[in-house]
CSV table of C-alpha atoms in Angstrom, one decimal:
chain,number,residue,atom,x,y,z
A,1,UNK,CA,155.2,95.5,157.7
A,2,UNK,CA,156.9,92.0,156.7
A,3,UNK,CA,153.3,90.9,156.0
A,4,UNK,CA,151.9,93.7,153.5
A,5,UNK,CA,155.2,93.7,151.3
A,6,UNK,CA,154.5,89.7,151.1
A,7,UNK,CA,151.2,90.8,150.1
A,8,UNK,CA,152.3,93.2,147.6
A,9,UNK,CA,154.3,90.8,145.6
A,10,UNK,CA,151.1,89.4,144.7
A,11,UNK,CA,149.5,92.1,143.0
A,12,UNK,CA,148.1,95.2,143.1
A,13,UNK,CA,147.6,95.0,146.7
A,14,UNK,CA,146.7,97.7,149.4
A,15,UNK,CA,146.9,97.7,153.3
A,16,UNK,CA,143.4,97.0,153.6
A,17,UNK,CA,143.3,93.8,151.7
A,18,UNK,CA,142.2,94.7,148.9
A,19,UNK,CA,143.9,94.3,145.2
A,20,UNK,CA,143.3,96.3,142.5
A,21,UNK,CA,143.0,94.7,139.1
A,22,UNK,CA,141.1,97.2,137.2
A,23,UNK,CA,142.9,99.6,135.7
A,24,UNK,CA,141.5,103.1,134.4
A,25,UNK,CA,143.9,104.5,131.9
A,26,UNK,CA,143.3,107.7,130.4
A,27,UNK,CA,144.7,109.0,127.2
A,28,UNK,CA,143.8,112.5,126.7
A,29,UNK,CA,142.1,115.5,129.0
A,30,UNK,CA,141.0,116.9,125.6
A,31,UNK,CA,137.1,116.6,125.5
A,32,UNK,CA,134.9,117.9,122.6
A,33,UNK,CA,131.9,118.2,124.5
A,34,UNK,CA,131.6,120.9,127.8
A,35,UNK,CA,129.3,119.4,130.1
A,36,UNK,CA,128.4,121.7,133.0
A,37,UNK,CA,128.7,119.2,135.3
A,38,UNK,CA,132.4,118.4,134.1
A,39,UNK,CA,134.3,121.8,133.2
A,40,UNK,CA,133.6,125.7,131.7
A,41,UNK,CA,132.8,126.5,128.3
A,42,UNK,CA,135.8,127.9,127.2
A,43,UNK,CA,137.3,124.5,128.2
A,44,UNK,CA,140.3,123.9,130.4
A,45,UNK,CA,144.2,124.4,129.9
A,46,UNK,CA,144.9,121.2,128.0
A,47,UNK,CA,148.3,119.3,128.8
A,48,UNK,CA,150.9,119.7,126.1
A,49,UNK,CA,152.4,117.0,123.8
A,50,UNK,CA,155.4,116.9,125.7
A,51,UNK,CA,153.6,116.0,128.9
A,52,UNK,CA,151.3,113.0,127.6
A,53,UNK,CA,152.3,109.5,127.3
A,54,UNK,CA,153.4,108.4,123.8
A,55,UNK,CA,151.3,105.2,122.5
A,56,UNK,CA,154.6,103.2,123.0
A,57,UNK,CA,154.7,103.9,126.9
A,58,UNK,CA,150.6,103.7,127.6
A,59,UNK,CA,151.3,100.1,126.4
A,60,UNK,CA,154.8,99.8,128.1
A,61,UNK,CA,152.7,100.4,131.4
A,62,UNK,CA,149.4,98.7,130.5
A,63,UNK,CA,151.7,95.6,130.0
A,64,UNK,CA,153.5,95.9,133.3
A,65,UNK,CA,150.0,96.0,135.1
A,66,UNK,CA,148.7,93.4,133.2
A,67,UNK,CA,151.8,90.8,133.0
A,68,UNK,CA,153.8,91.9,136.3
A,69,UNK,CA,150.9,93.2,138.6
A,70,UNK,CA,147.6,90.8,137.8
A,71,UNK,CA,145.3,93.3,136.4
A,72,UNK,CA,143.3,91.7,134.1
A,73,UNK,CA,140.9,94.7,133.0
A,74,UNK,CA,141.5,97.4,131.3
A,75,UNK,CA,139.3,101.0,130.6
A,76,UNK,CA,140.5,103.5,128.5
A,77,UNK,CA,139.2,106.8,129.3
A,78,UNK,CA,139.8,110.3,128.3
A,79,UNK,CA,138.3,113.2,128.4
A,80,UNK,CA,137.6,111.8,125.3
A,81,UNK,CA,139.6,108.8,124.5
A,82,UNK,CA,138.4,109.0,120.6
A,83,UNK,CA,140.4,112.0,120.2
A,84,UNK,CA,143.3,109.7,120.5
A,85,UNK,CA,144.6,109.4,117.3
A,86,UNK,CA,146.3,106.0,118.5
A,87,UNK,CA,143.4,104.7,120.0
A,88,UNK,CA,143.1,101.7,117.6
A,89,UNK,CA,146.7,100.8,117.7
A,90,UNK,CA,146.7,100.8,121.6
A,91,UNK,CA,143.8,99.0,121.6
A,92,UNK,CA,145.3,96.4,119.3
A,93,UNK,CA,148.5,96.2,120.7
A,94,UNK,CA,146.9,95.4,124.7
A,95,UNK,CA,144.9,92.6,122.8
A,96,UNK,CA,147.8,91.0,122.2
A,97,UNK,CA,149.6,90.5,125.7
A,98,UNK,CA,149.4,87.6,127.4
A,99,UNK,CA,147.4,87.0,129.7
A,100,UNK,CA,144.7,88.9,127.7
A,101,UNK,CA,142.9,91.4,129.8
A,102,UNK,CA,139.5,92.6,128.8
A,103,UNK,CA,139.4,95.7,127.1
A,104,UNK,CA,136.6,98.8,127.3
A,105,UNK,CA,136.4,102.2,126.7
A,106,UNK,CA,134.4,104.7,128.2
A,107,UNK,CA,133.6,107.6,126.0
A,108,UNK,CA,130.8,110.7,125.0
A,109,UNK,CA,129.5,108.5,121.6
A,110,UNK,CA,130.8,111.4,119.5
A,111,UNK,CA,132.9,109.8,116.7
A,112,UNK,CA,132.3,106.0,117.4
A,113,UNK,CA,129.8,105.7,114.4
A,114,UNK,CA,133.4,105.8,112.1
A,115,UNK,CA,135.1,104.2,114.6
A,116,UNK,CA,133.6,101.4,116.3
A,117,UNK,CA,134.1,98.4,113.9
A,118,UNK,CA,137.7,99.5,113.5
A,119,UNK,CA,137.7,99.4,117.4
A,120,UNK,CA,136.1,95.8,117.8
A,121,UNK,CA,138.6,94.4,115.1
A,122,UNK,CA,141.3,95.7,117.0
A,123,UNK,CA,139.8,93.8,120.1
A,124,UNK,CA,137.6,96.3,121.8
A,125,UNK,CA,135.3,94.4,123.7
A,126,UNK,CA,132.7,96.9,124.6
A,127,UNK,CA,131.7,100.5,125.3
A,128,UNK,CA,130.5,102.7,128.3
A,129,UNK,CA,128.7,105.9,126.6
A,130,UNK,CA,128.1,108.8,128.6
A,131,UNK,CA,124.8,110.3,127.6
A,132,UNK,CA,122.3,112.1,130.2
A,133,UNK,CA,119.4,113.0,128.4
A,134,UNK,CA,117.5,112.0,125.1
A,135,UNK,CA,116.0,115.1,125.0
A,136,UNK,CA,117.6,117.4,122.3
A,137,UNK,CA,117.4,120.9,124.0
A,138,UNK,CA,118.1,119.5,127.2
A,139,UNK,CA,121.7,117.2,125.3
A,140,UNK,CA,122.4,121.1,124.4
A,141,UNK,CA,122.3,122.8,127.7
A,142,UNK,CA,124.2,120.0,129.4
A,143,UNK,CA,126.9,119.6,126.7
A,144,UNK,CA,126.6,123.0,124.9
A,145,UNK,CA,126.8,121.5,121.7
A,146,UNK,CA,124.0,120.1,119.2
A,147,UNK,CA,125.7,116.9,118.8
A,148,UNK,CA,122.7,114.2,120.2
A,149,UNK,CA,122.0,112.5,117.0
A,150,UNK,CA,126.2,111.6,116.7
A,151,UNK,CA,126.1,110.0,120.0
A,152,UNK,CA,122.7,107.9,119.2
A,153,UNK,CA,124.5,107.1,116.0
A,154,UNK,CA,127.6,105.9,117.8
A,155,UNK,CA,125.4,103.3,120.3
A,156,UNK,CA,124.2,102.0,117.4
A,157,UNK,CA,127.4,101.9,115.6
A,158,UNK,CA,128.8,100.2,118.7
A,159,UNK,CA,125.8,97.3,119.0
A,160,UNK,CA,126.2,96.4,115.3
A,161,UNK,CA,130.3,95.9,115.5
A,162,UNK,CA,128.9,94.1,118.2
A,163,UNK,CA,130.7,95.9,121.4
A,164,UNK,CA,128.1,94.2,123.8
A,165,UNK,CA,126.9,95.1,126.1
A,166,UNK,CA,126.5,98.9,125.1
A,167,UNK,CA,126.6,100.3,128.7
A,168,UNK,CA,125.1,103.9,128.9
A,169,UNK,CA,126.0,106.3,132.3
A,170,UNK,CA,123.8,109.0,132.7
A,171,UNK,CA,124.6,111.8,135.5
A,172,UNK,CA,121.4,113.6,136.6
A,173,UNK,CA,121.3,117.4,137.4
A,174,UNK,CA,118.3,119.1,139.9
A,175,UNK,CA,116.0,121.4,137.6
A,176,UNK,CA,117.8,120.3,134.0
A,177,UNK,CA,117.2,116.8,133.5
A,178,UNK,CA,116.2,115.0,136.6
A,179,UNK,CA,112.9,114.3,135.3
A,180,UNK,CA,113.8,112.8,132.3
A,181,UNK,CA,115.0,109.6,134.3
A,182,UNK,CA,112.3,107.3,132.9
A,183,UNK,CA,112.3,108.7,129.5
A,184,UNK,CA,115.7,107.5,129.5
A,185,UNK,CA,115.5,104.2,130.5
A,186,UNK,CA,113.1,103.4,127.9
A,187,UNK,CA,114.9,104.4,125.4
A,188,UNK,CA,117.3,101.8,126.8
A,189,UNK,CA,115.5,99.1,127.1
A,190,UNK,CA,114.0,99.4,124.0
A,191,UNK,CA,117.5,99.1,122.3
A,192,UNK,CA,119.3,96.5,124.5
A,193,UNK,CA,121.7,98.7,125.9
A,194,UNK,CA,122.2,98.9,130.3
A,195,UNK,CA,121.9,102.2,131.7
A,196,UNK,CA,123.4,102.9,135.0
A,197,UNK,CA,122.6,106.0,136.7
A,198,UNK,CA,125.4,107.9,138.2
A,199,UNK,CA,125.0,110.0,141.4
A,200,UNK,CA,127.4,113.7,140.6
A,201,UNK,CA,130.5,113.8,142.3
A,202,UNK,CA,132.5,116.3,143.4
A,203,UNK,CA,134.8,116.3,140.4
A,204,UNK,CA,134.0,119.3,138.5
A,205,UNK,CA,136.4,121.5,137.1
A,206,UNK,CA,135.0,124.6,138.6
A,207,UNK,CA,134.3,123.2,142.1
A,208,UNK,CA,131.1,123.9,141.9
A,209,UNK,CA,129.3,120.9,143.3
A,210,UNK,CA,127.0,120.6,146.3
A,211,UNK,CA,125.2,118.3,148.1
A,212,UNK,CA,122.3,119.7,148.8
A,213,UNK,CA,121.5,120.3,145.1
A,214,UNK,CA,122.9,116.2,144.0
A,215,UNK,CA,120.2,113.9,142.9
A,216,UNK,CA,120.7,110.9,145.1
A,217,UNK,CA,120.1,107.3,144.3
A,218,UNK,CA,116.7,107.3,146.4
A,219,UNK,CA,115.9,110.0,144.3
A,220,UNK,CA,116.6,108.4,141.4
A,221,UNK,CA,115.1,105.2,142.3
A,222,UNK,CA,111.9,107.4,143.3
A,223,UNK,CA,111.6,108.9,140.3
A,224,UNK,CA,111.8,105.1,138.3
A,225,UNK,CA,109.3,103.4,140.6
A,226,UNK,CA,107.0,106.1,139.2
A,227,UNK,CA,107.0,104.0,135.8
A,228,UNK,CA,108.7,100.6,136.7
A,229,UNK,CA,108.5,98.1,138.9
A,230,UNK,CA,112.2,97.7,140.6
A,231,UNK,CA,113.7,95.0,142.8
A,232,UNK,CA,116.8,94.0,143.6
A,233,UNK,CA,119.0,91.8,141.0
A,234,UNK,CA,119.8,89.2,143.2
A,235,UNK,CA,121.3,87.2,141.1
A,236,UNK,CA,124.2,89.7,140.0
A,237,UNK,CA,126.7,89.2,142.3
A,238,UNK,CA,127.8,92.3,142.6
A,239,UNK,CA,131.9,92.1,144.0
A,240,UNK,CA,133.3,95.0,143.4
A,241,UNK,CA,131.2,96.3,140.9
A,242,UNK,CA,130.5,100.0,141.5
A,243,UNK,CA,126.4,99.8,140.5
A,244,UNK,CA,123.7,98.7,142.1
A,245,UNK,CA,121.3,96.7,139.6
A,246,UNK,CA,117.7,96.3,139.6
A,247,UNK,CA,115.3,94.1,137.8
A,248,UNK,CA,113.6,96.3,135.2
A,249,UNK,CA,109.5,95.0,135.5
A,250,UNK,CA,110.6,91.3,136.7
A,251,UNK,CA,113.5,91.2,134.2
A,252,UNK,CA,115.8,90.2,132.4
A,253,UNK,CA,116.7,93.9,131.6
A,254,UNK,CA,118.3,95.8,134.3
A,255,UNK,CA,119.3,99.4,135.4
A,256,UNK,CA,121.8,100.1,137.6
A,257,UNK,CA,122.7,103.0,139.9
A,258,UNK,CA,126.4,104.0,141.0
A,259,UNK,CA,126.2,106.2,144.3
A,260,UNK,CA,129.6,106.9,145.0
A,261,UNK,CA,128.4,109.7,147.4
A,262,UNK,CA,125.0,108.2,149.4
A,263,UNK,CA,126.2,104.5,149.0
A,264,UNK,CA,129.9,104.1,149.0
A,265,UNK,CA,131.5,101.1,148.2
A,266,UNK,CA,135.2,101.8,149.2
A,267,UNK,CA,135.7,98.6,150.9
A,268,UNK,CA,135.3,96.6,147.7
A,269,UNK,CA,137.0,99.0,145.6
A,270,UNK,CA,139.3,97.1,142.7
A,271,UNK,CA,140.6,100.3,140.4
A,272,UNK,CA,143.5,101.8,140.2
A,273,UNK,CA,144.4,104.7,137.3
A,274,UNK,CA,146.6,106.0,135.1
A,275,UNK,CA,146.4,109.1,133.8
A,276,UNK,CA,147.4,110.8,130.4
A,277,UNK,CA,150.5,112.2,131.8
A,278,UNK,CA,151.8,109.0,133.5
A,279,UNK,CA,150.6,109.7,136.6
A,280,UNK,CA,149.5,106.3,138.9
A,281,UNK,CA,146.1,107.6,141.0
A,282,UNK,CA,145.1,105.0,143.9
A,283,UNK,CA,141.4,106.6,144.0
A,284,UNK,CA,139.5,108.6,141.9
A,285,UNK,CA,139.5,111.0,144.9
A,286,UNK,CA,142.8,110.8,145.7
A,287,UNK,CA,144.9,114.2,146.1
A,288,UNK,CA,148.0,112.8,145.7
A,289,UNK,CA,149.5,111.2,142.5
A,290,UNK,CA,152.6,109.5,141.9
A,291,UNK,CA,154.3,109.7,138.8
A,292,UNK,CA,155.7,106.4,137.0
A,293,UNK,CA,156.9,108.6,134.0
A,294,UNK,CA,159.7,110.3,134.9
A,295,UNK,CA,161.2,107.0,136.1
A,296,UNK,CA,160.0,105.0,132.6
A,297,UNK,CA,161.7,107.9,130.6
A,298,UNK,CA,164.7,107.6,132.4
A,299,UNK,CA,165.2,104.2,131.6
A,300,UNK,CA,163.4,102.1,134.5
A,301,UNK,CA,163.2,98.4,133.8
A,302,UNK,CA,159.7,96.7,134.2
A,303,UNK,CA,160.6,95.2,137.5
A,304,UNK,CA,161.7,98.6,138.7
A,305,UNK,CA,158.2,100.7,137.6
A,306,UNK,CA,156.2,97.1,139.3
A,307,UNK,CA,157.6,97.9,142.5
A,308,UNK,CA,157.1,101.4,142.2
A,309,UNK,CA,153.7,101.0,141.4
A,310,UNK,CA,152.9,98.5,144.1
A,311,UNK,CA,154.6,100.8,146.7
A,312,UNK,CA,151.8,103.3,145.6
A,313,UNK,CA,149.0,101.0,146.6
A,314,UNK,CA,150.2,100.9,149.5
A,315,UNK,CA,149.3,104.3,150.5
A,316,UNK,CA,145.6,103.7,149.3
A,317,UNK,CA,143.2,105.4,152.1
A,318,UNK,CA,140.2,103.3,153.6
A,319,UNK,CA,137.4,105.5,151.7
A,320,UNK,CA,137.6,108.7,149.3
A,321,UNK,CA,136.2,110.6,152.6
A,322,UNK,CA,133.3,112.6,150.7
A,323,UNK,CA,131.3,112.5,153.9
A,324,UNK,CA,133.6,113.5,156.2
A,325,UNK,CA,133.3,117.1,157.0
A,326,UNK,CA,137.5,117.5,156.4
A,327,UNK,CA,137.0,116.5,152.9
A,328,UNK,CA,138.5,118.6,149.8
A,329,UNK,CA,137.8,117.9,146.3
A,330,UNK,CA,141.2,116.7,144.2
A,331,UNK,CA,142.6,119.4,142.1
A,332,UNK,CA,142.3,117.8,139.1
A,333,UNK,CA,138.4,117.7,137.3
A,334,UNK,CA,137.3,114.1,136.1
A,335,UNK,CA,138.8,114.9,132.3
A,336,UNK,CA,142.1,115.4,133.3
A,337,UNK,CA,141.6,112.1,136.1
A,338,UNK,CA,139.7,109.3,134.0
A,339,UNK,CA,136.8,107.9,134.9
């Protein structure tokens, strides 16, 4: 026990020797889109005001992780993290600490066309769009809502202000889009931007995934081989990095594929997250949380929420356990988590 709280001083650092230094903080459940895949249409019960973090302590904390606890990159995430009215502000204000951690955000595209250049000025240093599907009908059915030519407006939006590279995560469902995976990765290439495929994972609000019905990275990978010629991007060292990348027709472009589910990657794992209501997750499957603001509002110093925060990491499971037949799906859906 002497031995993993000497460890712990140094960082973000679990039982398993690992240390996370990439932290996932989300600053709102609120979405304006309703993908199926994600939550109902009628939307979910939203956290009150009272409940969320105020702009002042989402930086209090980022600043703790990054000049107490050695994370050195940060991912805002939502829901939809452009529904943030502070968004810029937060963004500017975790430019400035020092040491200066990189900065990303990970968003559905809606809204980033009026807001991207405001975002790199700030000192956004690039974006991770969700979009599945190119397809018009098919953005409507997944989404329910006719808002495909905002997000394409927003990538663009995001290359010209210069927010490279314009990273675009696409989540493939059986008998909607899954044969639109090619399609897709033109488009892509043809633009600059690096698609990574993303197997579904049981983090829907209505419980409603299963296996058997999940398009798996050799499906994926299947379908691509159709049109491309694929190998293996050996020269991306891939650390902790959760996708696989492959050459795209001998290179340079790539695509890469993030199977959490057929292809876990626990053991190199690197994130940690925050969520909207102060709440420190150690996995994205966790189903336990610990809260670090009830103790900030009560007046904790920073040394005080470090410690806490390291003593959370210490609870960090081997694996998320999707494949072991005791498995349960957390409570909370991916909008009301962070990605």
């Amino acid at each position: 026990m002497t031995e993993i709280r000497e460890v712990a001083q140094l960082g973000l650092a679990d039982r398993y020797g690992r240390v996370a230094t990439d932290l996932r903080v989300s600053l709102t459940d609120r979405c304006n889109l309703r993908c199926t895949y994600c939550m109902p249409e009628e939307g979910l019960d939203w956290l009150g005001k009272p409940e969320l973090l105020t702009d002042d302590e989402v930086v209090r904390l980022v600043s703790v992780a990054v000049t107490r606890l050695g994370v050195h990159e940060i991912r805002f995430t939502g829901g939809e993290p452009l529904l943030r009215r502070g968004l810029v502000g937060i963004v500017g204000r975790t430019a400035e600490l020092t040491p200066r951690p990189e900065i990303s955000l990970t968003t559905n595209g809606i809204g980033l066309a009026r807001q991207a250049q405001a975002l790199k000025d700030a000192g956004l240093d690039r974006v991770n769009v969700s979009l599945d599907t190119v397809n018009a009908d098919t953005f409507k059915q997944l989404t329910r809502r006719d808002r495909l030519k905002d997000v394409i407006a927003g990538l663009e939006a995001a290359q010209d202000a210069g927010l490279t590279p314009v990273k675009v995560n696409a989540v493939l469902m059986r008998g909607v889009n899954d044969t639109e995976a090619p399609q897709l990765l033109e488009f892509c290439l043809a633009r600059g931007y690096e698609l990574r495929f993303i197997e579904q994972m049981p983090l829907d609000a209505q419980h409603g995934w299963h296996r058997e019905t999940m398009v798996t990275a050799d499906d994926i990978l299947g379908m691509l081989t159709d049109r491309f010629h694929l190998t293996p991007d050996d020269a991306s060292k891939r650390g902790s990095a959760p996708a696989e990348s492959f050459l795209v027709d001998g290179g340079p472009q790539t695509v890469g594929i993030i199977a959490s589910v057929t292809r876990p990657f626990c053991g190199d794992c690197d994130r940690v997250r925050l969520t909207a209501d102060g709440q420190i997750r150690d996995c994205l499957f966790a189903r336990t949380e610990s809260d670090l603001r009830s103790p900030l509002r009560a007046g904790a110093d920073d040394a005080e929420l470090a410690d806490r925060w390291r003593r959370v990491m210490l609870r960090k499971l081997p694996g998320h356990g999707i494949n072991d037949p005791s498995f349960l799906q957390p409570a909370r859906p991916m909008s009301a988590i962070g990605g």
